[in-house]
Short mmCIF file of C-alpha atoms in Angstrom, two decimals:
data_model
loop_
_atom_site.label_atom_id
_atom_site.label_comp_id
_atom_site.label_asym_id
_atom_site.label_seq_id
_atom_site.Cartn_x
_atom_site.Cartn_y
_atom_site.Cartn_z
CA MET U 879 0.00 0.00 0.00
CA TYR U 880 2.77 2.42 0.97
CA LYS U 881 4.80 1.51 -2.11
CA LYS U 882 1.82 2.18 -4.35
CA PHE U 883 1.26 5.53 -2.64
CA ALA U 884 4.91 6.53 -2.91
CA THR U 885 5.18 5.59 -6.60
CA SER U 886 1.93 7.25 -7.67
CA SER U 887 2.70 9.87 -10.33
CA PHE U 888 -0.27 11.91 -9.08
CA ILE U 889 1.07 11.96 -5.51
CA ARG U 890 4.60 12.77 -6.69
CA SER U 891 3.27 15.66 -8.78
CA VAL U 892 1.25 17.01 -5.87
CA ILE U 893 4.30 16.81 -3.61
CA MET U 894 6.37 18.63 -6.22
CA VAL U 895 3.87 21.50 -6.49
CA VAL U 896 3.33 21.59 -2.74
CA SER U 897 7.08 21.76 -2.08
CA GLY U 898 7.42 24.89 -4.20
CA THR U 899 4.26 26.47 -2.86
CA ALA U 900 5.28 25.54 0.68
CA GLY U 901 8.64 27.21 0.22
CA ALA U 902 6.94 30.32 -1.10
CA GLN U 903 4.44 30.41 1.76
CA VAL U 904 7.11 29.77 4.39
CA LEU U 905 9.03 32.76 3.05
CA THR U 906 5.84 34.83 3.06
CA MET U 907 5.13 33.92 6.68
CA LEU U 908 8.72 34.62 7.74
CA PHE U 909 8.58 38.09 6.19
CA ALA U 910 4.98 38.84 7.28
CA PRO U 911 5.69 39.79 10.94
CA ILE U 912 8.27 42.29 9.69
CA ILE U 913 6.07 43.66 6.92
CA THR U 914 3.05 44.12 9.22
CA ARG U 915 5.22 46.10 11.63
CA PHE U 916 6.33 48.43 8.81
CA TYR U 917 3.03 48.87 6.98
CA GLY U 918 -0.12 49.70 8.93
CA ALA U 919 -3.69 48.50 8.45
CA GLU U 920 -4.52 51.41 6.14
CA ALA U 921 -1.62 50.53 3.81
CA PHE U 922 -2.88 46.96 3.67
CA GLY U 923 -6.37 48.33 3.02
CA LEU U 924 -5.07 50.24 0.01
CA LEU U 925 -3.38 47.09 -1.32
CA GLY U 926 -6.48 45.01 -0.60
CA THR U 927 -8.77 47.41 -2.45
CA PHE U 928 -6.44 47.49 -5.48
CA THR U 929 -6.11 43.70 -5.63
CA ALA U 930 -9.87 43.31 -5.14
CA VAL U 931 -10.52 45.45 -8.22
CA LEU U 932 -7.86 43.54 -10.15
CA ALA U 933 -9.28 40.17 -9.06
CA ILE U 934 -12.70 41.14 -10.40
CA LEU U 935 -11.22 41.95 -13.82
CA VAL U 936 -8.78 39.03 -14.17
CA PRO U 937 -11.47 36.49 -15.27
CA ILE U 938 -12.36 38.65 -18.27
CA ALA U 939 -8.75 39.45 -19.20
CA ALA U 940 -8.52 36.43 -21.52
CA LEU U 941 -12.16 35.30 -21.23
CA ALA U 942 -11.09 32.13 -19.38
CA TYR U 943 -9.51 30.65 -22.51
CA PRO U 944 -6.21 29.86 -20.67
CA ILE U 945 -8.05 27.19 -18.64
CA ALA U 946 -8.71 25.32 -21.90
CA ILE U 947 -4.98 24.99 -22.71
CA VAL U 948 -4.84 21.69 -20.79
CA LEU U 949 -7.70 20.05 -22.71
CA PRO U 950 -6.65 19.46 -26.38
CA LYS U 951 -4.83 16.25 -27.24
CA ASN U 952 -2.79 18.13 -29.85
CA ASP U 953 -0.14 20.65 -28.68
CA ASP U 954 -0.69 22.88 -31.72
CA TYR U 955 -4.29 23.44 -30.65
CA ALA U 956 -3.10 24.22 -27.11
CA ARG U 957 -0.63 26.76 -28.52
CA ALA U 958 -3.42 28.32 -30.57
CA ILE U 959 -5.48 28.74 -27.39
CA ALA U 960 -2.49 30.38 -25.72
CA LYS U 961 -2.08 32.77 -28.64
CA LEU U 962 -5.81 33.56 -28.59
CA SER U 963 -5.60 34.26 -24.85
CA ILE U 964 -2.76 36.75 -25.30
CA TYR U 965 -4.57 38.55 -28.13
CA ILE U 966 -7.75 38.89 -26.09
CA SER U 967 -5.88 40.07 -22.97
CA MET U 968 -4.09 42.76 -25.00
CA LEU U 969 -7.41 44.01 -26.37
CA VAL U 970 -9.19 43.96 -23.00
CA SER U 971 -6.29 45.67 -21.21
CA THR U 972 -6.15 48.40 -23.87
CA ILE U 973 -9.89 49.06 -23.58
CA ILE U 974 -9.62 49.32 -19.79
CA LEU U 975 -6.57 51.60 -20.05
CA VAL U 976 -8.39 54.01 -22.35
CA SER U 977 -11.46 53.93 -20.11
CA ILE U 978 -9.40 54.78 -17.02
CA ILE U 979 -7.58 57.61 -18.80
CA LEU U 980 -10.90 59.15 -19.83
CA PHE U 981 -13.12 58.35 -16.85
CA SER U 982 -10.94 57.60 -13.79
CA ASN U 983 -12.88 60.00 -11.55
CA ASP U 984 -16.25 58.58 -12.59
CA ILE U 985 -15.04 55.00 -12.12
CA ALA U 986 -13.68 55.76 -8.63
CA ASP U 987 -16.93 57.47 -7.62
CA LEU U 988 -19.10 54.70 -9.09
CA LEU U 989 -17.23 51.95 -7.21
CA ASN U 990 -16.60 54.12 -4.15
CA ILE U 991 -12.84 53.44 -4.36
CA GLN U 992 -11.52 56.98 -4.18
CA THR U 993 -8.63 55.75 -2.01
CA ILE U 994 -7.01 54.07 -5.03
CA GLU U 995 -8.08 56.50 -7.75
CA ASN U 996 -4.46 57.56 -8.36
CA TYR U 997 -3.43 53.93 -8.89
CA LEU U 998 -6.20 52.83 -11.25
CA ILE U 999 -3.86 53.48 -14.19
CA LEU U 1000 -1.83 50.46 -13.05
CA VAL U 1001 -4.80 48.08 -13.28
CA PRO U 1002 -4.67 47.35 -17.07
CA PHE U 1003 -0.94 46.61 -16.89
CA ALA U 1004 -1.36 44.30 -13.91
CA LEU U 1005 -4.30 42.70 -15.74
CA PHE U 1006 -2.27 41.87 -18.84
CA PHE U 1007 0.58 40.48 -16.73
CA ALA U 1008 -1.90 38.33 -14.80
CA ALA U 1009 -3.31 36.92 -18.05
CA ALA U 1010 0.20 36.11 -19.30
CA GLU U 1011 0.87 34.38 -15.98
CA GLN U 1012 -2.29 32.28 -16.42
CA VAL U 1013 -1.23 31.24 -19.91
CA MET U 1014 2.22 30.14 -18.77
CA GLN U 1015 0.87 28.30 -15.73
CA GLN U 1016 -1.68 26.34 -17.75
CA TRP U 1017 0.91 25.44 -20.38
CA LEU U 1018 3.29 24.13 -17.73
CA ILE U 1019 0.41 22.21 -16.11
CA ARG U 1020 -0.37 20.70 -19.49
CA LYS U 1021 3.25 19.59 -19.91
CA LYS U 1022 3.36 18.49 -16.26
CA GLN U 1023 6.36 20.71 -15.62
CA PHE U 1024 5.55 21.08 -11.94
CA LYS U 1025 9.21 21.42 -10.96
CA ILE U 1026 9.46 24.72 -12.87
CA MET U 1027 6.31 26.02 -11.19
CA ALA U 1028 7.66 25.06 -7.77
CA ARG U 1029 11.01 26.77 -8.33
CA VAL U 1030 9.42 29.97 -9.65
CA ALA U 1031 6.98 30.12 -6.72
CA VAL U 1032 9.87 30.21 -4.25
CA SER U 1033 11.86 32.73 -6.28
CA GLN U 1034 8.83 35.00 -6.69
CA SER U 1035 8.05 34.97 -2.97
CA LEU U 1036 11.64 35.78 -2.02
CA ILE U 1037 11.96 38.68 -4.44
CA LEU U 1038 8.54 40.19 -3.69
CA ASN U 1039 8.70 39.94 0.10
CA SER U 1040 12.29 41.13 0.39
CA SER U 1041 11.32 44.12 -1.78
CA LYS U 1042 8.43 44.94 0.58
CA VAL U 1043 10.78 44.85 3.56
CA GLY U 1044 13.63 46.73 1.87
CA ILE U 1045 11.48 49.55 0.52
CA GLY U 1046 9.17 49.54 3.54
CA TYR U 1047 12.09 50.26 5.86
CA PHE U 1048 12.43 53.67 4.21
CA SER U 1049 8.93 54.28 2.83
CA PRO U 1050 6.20 52.09 4.39
CA LEU U 1051 3.35 53.47 2.29
CA GLY U 1052 0.41 51.81 0.60
CA PHE U 1053 1.45 52.82 -2.92
CA VAL U 1054 4.64 50.77 -2.49
CA LEU U 1055 2.55 47.64 -1.94
CA VAL U 1056 0.36 48.46 -4.96
CA ILE U 1057 3.32 49.00 -7.31
CA LEU U 1058 5.03 45.82 -6.11
CA ALA U 1059 1.79 43.86 -6.64
CA THR U 1060 1.68 45.09 -10.25
CA LEU U 1061 5.33 44.30 -10.95
CA GLY U 1062 4.95 40.97 -9.17
CA ASN U 1063 2.54 39.66 -11.83
CA ALA U 1064 4.95 40.66 -14.59
CA LEU U 1065 7.89 39.03 -12.82
CA TYR U 1066 5.96 35.82 -12.21
CA ALA U 1067 4.96 35.43 -15.87
CA PHE U 1068 8.50 36.21 -17.05
CA GLN U 1069 10.07 33.69 -14.67
CA LEU U 1070 7.65 30.98 -15.80
CA TRP U 1071 8.50 31.68 -19.44
CA ILE U 1072 12.26 31.67 -18.80
CA GLY U 1073 11.98 28.45 -16.79
CA SER U 1074 10.00 26.77 -19.56
CA TYR U 1075 12.36 27.94 -22.29
CA LYS U 1076 15.52 26.80 -20.50
CA THR U 1077 14.42 23.40 -19.23
CA THR U 1078 12.05 21.95 -21.83
CA ALA U 1079 12.58 20.53 -25.31
CA PRO U 1080 11.71 22.82 -28.26
CA ASN U 1081 8.57 20.81 -29.01
CA ASP U 1082 7.35 21.36 -25.45
CA ARG U 1083 7.74 25.13 -25.47
CA ILE U 1084 4.90 27.57 -25.86
CA THR U 1085 5.74 29.20 -29.20
CA TYR U 1086 3.33 30.87 -31.59
CA LYS U 1087 5.32 31.16 -34.84
CA LYS U 1088 3.56 28.36 -36.74
CA ILE U 1089 0.05 29.04 -35.44
CA ASP U 1090 -2.08 30.68 -38.13
CA PHE U 1091 -5.15 32.79 -37.58
CA LYS U 1092 -7.42 30.08 -39.01
CA ARG U 1093 -6.48 27.68 -36.21
CA VAL U 1094 -6.85 30.42 -33.59
CA LYS U 1095 -10.36 31.06 -34.87
CA GLU U 1096 -11.04 27.31 -34.84
CA VAL U 1097 -10.09 26.84 -31.18
CA ALA U 1098 -12.04 29.98 -30.25
CA LEU U 1099 -15.17 28.25 -31.56
CA ILE U 1100 -14.36 24.79 -30.19
CA TYR U 1101 -13.85 26.09 -26.65
CA ARG U 1102 -16.42 28.88 -26.76
CA ASP U 1103 -18.08 27.55 -23.60
CA PHE U 1104 -15.19 29.07 -21.62
CA PRO U 1105 -15.95 32.72 -22.56
CA LEU U 1106 -19.69 32.02 -22.59
CA TYR U 1107 -19.90 30.28 -19.21
CA ARG U 1108 -16.61 30.01 -17.33
CA ALA U 1109 -15.46 33.63 -17.72
CA PRO U 1110 -18.76 35.10 -16.44
CA GLN U 1111 -18.81 32.52 -13.64
CA GLN U 1112 -15.27 33.42 -12.58
CA PHE U 1113 -16.08 37.12 -12.85
CA ILE U 1114 -19.13 36.78 -10.61
CA ASN U 1115 -17.23 34.59 -8.17
CA ALA U 1116 -14.34 37.08 -8.03
CA LEU U 1117 -16.82 39.90 -7.52
CA SER U 1118 -18.48 38.03 -4.66
CA GLN U 1119 -15.14 37.32 -2.99
CA SER U 1120 -13.96 40.92 -3.44
CA LEU U 1121 -17.18 42.35 -2.01
CA PRO U 1122 -16.00 42.21 1.64
CA ILE U 1123 -12.91 44.32 1.00
CA LEU U 1124 -14.74 46.88 -1.12
CA MET U 1125 -17.70 47.11 1.25
CA LEU U 1126 -15.62 47.08 4.45
CA ALA U 1127 -13.53 49.91 3.01
CA SER U 1128 -16.69 51.80 2.09
CA PHE U 1129 -18.68 51.14 5.30
CA PHE U 1130 -16.02 50.93 8.01
CA GLY U 1131 -12.92 52.59 6.49
CA PRO U 1132 -9.61 51.45 4.93
CA ALA U 1133 -8.29 49.98 8.19
CA SER U 1134 -11.08 47.38 8.24
CA ALA U 1135 -10.21 46.49 4.66
CA GLY U 1136 -6.61 46.13 5.81
CA PHE U 1137 -7.54 43.77 8.63
CA TYR U 1138 -9.57 41.67 6.20
CA THR U 1139 -6.75 41.66 3.65
CA LEU U 1140 -4.24 40.27 6.13
CA ALA U 1141 -6.72 37.75 7.54
CA LYS U 1142 -7.70 36.52 4.08
CA THR U 1143 -4.07 36.38 2.93
CA VAL U 1144 -3.01 34.25 5.90
CA MET U 1145 -6.06 31.98 5.79
CA ALA U 1146 -5.62 31.44 2.05
CA ILE U 1147 -2.18 29.91 2.66
CA PRO U 1148 -3.47 26.34 3.16
CA SER U 1149 -5.58 26.68 0.01
CA THR U 1150 -2.59 27.97 -1.91
CA LEU U 1151 -0.21 25.49 -0.33
CA VAL U 1152 -2.21 22.29 -0.80
CA GLY U 1153 -5.63 22.99 -2.31
CA LYS U 1154 -4.35 24.80 -5.41
CA ALA U 1155 -1.50 22.29 -5.81
CA VAL U 1156 -3.96 19.41 -5.74
CA GLY U 1157 -6.21 21.27 -8.18
CA ASP U 1158 -3.36 21.98 -10.62
CA VAL U 1159 -2.32 18.32 -10.66
CA PHE U 1160 -5.91 17.03 -10.52
CA TYR U 1161 -7.02 18.93 -13.64
CA PRO U 1162 -4.85 17.03 -16.17
CA ARG U 1163 -5.41 13.84 -14.14
CA ILE U 1164 -9.21 14.00 -14.34
CA THR U 1165 -9.00 15.03 -18.01
CA GLU U 1166 -6.96 11.90 -18.66
CA ALA U 1167 -9.38 9.84 -16.56
CA ALA U 1168 -12.32 11.06 -18.64
CA HIS U 1169 -10.48 10.16 -21.85
CA ASN U 1170 -9.79 6.67 -20.44
CA ASN U 1171 -13.35 6.08 -19.14
CA GLU U 1172 -12.26 5.87 -15.50
CA ASN U 1173 -14.59 6.31 -12.50
CA LEU U 1174 -14.72 10.10 -12.07
CA TYR U 1175 -16.98 9.96 -9.01
CA GLN U 1176 -14.49 7.92 -6.98
CA LEU U 1177 -11.59 10.09 -8.13
CA ILE U 1178 -13.31 13.33 -7.05
CA LYS U 1179 -14.61 11.86 -3.79
CA LYS U 1180 -11.23 10.52 -2.66
CA ALA U 1181 -9.44 13.79 -3.41
CA THR U 1182 -12.12 15.85 -1.63
CA PHE U 1183 -12.16 13.74 1.53
CA ALA U 1184 -8.36 13.68 1.65
CA LEU U 1185 -8.33 17.49 1.64
CA ALA U 1186 -11.04 17.58 4.32
CA ALA U 1187 -8.93 15.44 6.65
CA LEU U 1188 -5.74 17.36 5.88
CA GLY U 1189 -7.22 20.80 6.58
CA PHE U 1190 -9.25 20.06 9.72
CA LEU U 1191 -6.61 20.73 12.41
CA PRO U 1192 -5.05 23.91 10.88
CA PHE U 1193 -8.40 25.59 10.35
CA MET U 1194 -9.78 24.48 13.70
CA SER U 1195 -6.72 25.98 15.41
CA VAL U 1196 -7.47 29.40 13.93
CA ILE U 1197 -11.16 29.12 14.84
CA LEU U 1198 -10.16 28.53 18.47
CA PHE U 1199 -7.13 30.83 18.84
CA GLY U 1200 -7.25 33.28 15.90
CA PRO U 1201 -7.10 36.65 17.72
CA TRP U 1202 -4.31 35.54 20.05
CA LEU U 1203 -2.27 34.04 17.19
CA PHE U 1204 -2.53 37.17 15.05
CA GLY U 1205 -1.66 39.48 17.93
CA PHE U 1206 1.37 37.39 18.83
CA VAL U 1207 2.71 36.92 15.29
CA PHE U 1208 1.86 40.20 13.57
CA GLY U 1209 1.64 42.63 16.47
CA GLU U 1210 -1.11 43.87 18.77
CA GLU U 1211 -2.48 46.15 16.05
CA TRP U 1212 -3.65 43.05 14.18
CA VAL U 1213 -5.78 41.32 16.87
CA LEU U 1214 -8.96 42.31 15.04
CA ALA U 1215 -7.58 40.65 11.90
CA GLY U 1216 -7.40 37.46 13.97
CA GLU U 1217 -11.09 37.82 14.83
CA TYR U 1218 -11.84 38.13 11.12
CA ALA U 1219 -9.64 35.08 10.46
CA ARG U 1220 -11.58 33.03 13.01
CA TRP U 1221 -14.74 33.36 10.92
CA LEU U 1222 -13.01 33.24 7.56
CA SER U 1223 -11.66 29.81 8.55
CA VAL U 1224 -15.19 28.40 8.46
CA TRP U 1225 -15.59 29.43 4.82
CA ILE U 1226 -12.04 28.78 3.60
CA TYR U 1227 -11.97 25.27 5.07
CA PHE U 1228 -14.70 24.19 2.66
CA MET U 1229 -13.10 26.19 -0.14
CA PHE U 1230 -9.91 24.24 0.66
CA MET U 1231 -11.87 21.03 -0.07
CA ASN U 1232 -13.32 22.38 -3.32
CA PRO U 1233 -10.50 22.22 -5.99
CA PRO U 1234 -11.26 18.65 -7.19
CA SER U 1235 -14.93 19.59 -7.73
CA ASN U 1236 -14.02 22.91 -9.34
CA LYS U 1237 -11.58 21.27 -11.78
CA ALA U 1238 -14.16 18.61 -12.72
CA ILE U 1239 -16.75 21.16 -13.89
CA PRO U 1240 -15.47 21.51 -17.51
CA ILE U 1241 -15.06 17.73 -17.79
CA LEU U 1242 -18.66 17.15 -16.64
CA GLU U 1243 -19.84 19.88 -19.04
CA ILE U 1244 -21.85 21.75 -16.42
CA GLN U 1245 -20.31 25.19 -16.90
CA GLY U 1246 -23.68 26.67 -17.86
CA PHE U 1247 -25.23 25.47 -14.62
CA TYR U 1248 -22.18 26.66 -12.66
CA LEU U 1249 -22.58 30.15 -14.13
CA PHE U 1250 -26.21 30.29 -13.02
CA PHE U 1251 -25.32 28.95 -9.58
CA THR U 1252 -22.52 31.50 -9.10
CA PHE U 1253 -24.75 34.34 -10.23
CA PHE U 1254 -27.30 33.31 -7.59
CA THR U 1255 -24.69 33.06 -4.81
CA ILE U 1256 -23.45 36.63 -5.25
CA PHE U 1257 -26.82 37.86 -4.01
CA LEU U 1258 -26.54 35.65 -0.94
CA ARG U 1259 -23.10 37.05 -0.12
CA LEU U 1260 -24.20 40.62 -0.74
CA ILE U 1261 -27.21 40.17 1.55
CA ALA U 1262 -24.95 38.75 4.27
CA LEU U 1263 -22.70 41.83 4.17
CA LEU U 1264 -25.60 44.27 4.06
CA VAL U 1265 -27.32 42.61 7.03
CA GLY U 1266 -24.07 42.83 8.99
CA TYR U 1267 -23.77 46.54 8.26
CA PHE U 1268 -27.34 47.84 8.32
CA VAL U 1269 -28.86 45.51 10.95
CA PHE U 1270 -25.94 44.81 13.31
CA LYS U 1271 -23.64 47.74 12.34
CA SER U 1272 -20.66 45.47 12.99
CA ASP U 1273 -17.70 44.66 10.77
CA VAL U 1274 -17.08 41.37 12.62
CA ILE U 1275 -20.68 40.20 12.17
CA SER U 1276 -20.50 41.21 8.49
CA VAL U 1277 -17.45 38.99 8.04
CA MET U 1278 -19.10 36.20 10.07
CA LEU U 1279 -22.27 36.16 7.96
CA PHE U 1280 -20.28 36.39 4.72
CA SER U 1281 -18.09 33.44 5.77
CA ILE U 1282 -20.98 31.19 6.83
CA THR U 1283 -22.67 31.91 3.50
CA GLY U 1284 -19.44 31.02 1.67
CA ALA U 1285 -19.17 27.73 3.56
CA VAL U 1286 -22.71 26.74 2.59
CA ILE U 1287 -22.03 27.64 -1.05
CA ASN U 1288 -18.89 25.48 -1.23
CA ILE U 1289 -20.66 22.54 0.41
CA ALA U 1290 -23.37 22.85 -2.24
CA ILE U 1291 -20.82 22.92 -5.09
CA ILE U 1292 -19.05 19.79 -3.82
CA THR U 1293 -22.36 17.96 -3.37
CA ILE U 1294 -23.62 18.88 -6.84
CA VAL U 1295 -20.37 17.90 -8.59
CA LEU U 1296 -20.28 14.52 -6.82
CA TRP U 1297 -23.89 13.90 -7.84
CA LYS U 1298 -23.21 14.93 -11.45
CA SER U 1299 -20.06 12.79 -11.65
CA HIS U 1300 -22.04 9.79 -10.39
CA LYS U 1301 -24.68 10.36 -13.07
CA PHE U 1302 -21.89 10.86 -15.64
CA ASN U 1303 -20.47 7.44 -14.80
CA ILE U 1304 -23.90 5.77 -14.98
CA GLY U 1305 -24.68 7.40 -18.33
CA ARG U 1306 -21.36 6.34 -19.80
CA TYR U 1307 -21.89 2.77 -18.54
CA LEU U 1308 -25.34 2.59 -20.15
CA ASN U 1309 -24.00 3.94 -23.44
CA ASP U 1310 -21.31 1.26 -23.45
#
């Protein structure tokens, strides 16, 4: 049993991705107590508001086409999708840049984000870099080059965090964090490209020279369900997850947004460390399983329950001791962030379990349903925040209600995907 576990290519790939992500997160946590003592809650609020706006726009940067890079059997079709993604992201970023140049004041007033009005001009650049990063990540996932991804994750974390400390020692201002966040996306994409170019064979590189426009148009039509369903779904989901920062900043001030930003960043570490790693490896694995007529239900169920067991103790620890832990590690100023983290743990624990279900959605061909479901859930999350503000007039209760709603939503997604995968297996069996 142990030998089979140790020699599993899936497990080895997960360990490879986790090792790089773990190194990156360890570096982030080592630097965090220094960074939080340089930059105050308001500086983190400025960064959080900027990244919240960026996160909302990222799903439409390339219309979710990068996610499809893993799916084609033929590499030329995958390269065509990558080329299409870059073209779309250039167009979208240019449109947003022109809009911000002409209407930055109106946009800031409409979204009530006057605190970052001067930095909105950076959004289209960060957006394009984020799209390029997505393209490179999905290509490396397709080629199962997890070692490159692991190495770049560590390098990126070291460079970015040391820059925050070095510059923050002399100028601990919010705009420093915003500029570094923008440059960080560019650096990440560039490092992934360099790593791929140096360590892979020419046939495994993501080049566009031989990809004609006819093939780009062909893949745009073949995988049109991604812009039609997945991009809107991701946009709505990003909007719903960015709502707390934007509304906390609007209702309770930038410091509350800063507390939430730190709490969410810390609590997302397990999801980034293990959940995303499992998801990245699981996506090509379940694609292969579907091609080979394997039992998708069992594959999704085992991965989900393994994540549930793995995440129970870390998240329970924060639920019990969050405020004390944050005060001790990050400084007394951040105790309230620990209270936020206590409630966020309830939501993020189930989100931590969700990657296998999330990655199975394109395979099960339920992206249309997932779009509708996500659209419905944004109203639930919005209501939770509004009740916390208007009824209880409490930032903590707002975060609590938002988190409980998020937990219920993730439980529903996992349940639906397991049910659909079971029906998928039965239908395939009957057809055979």
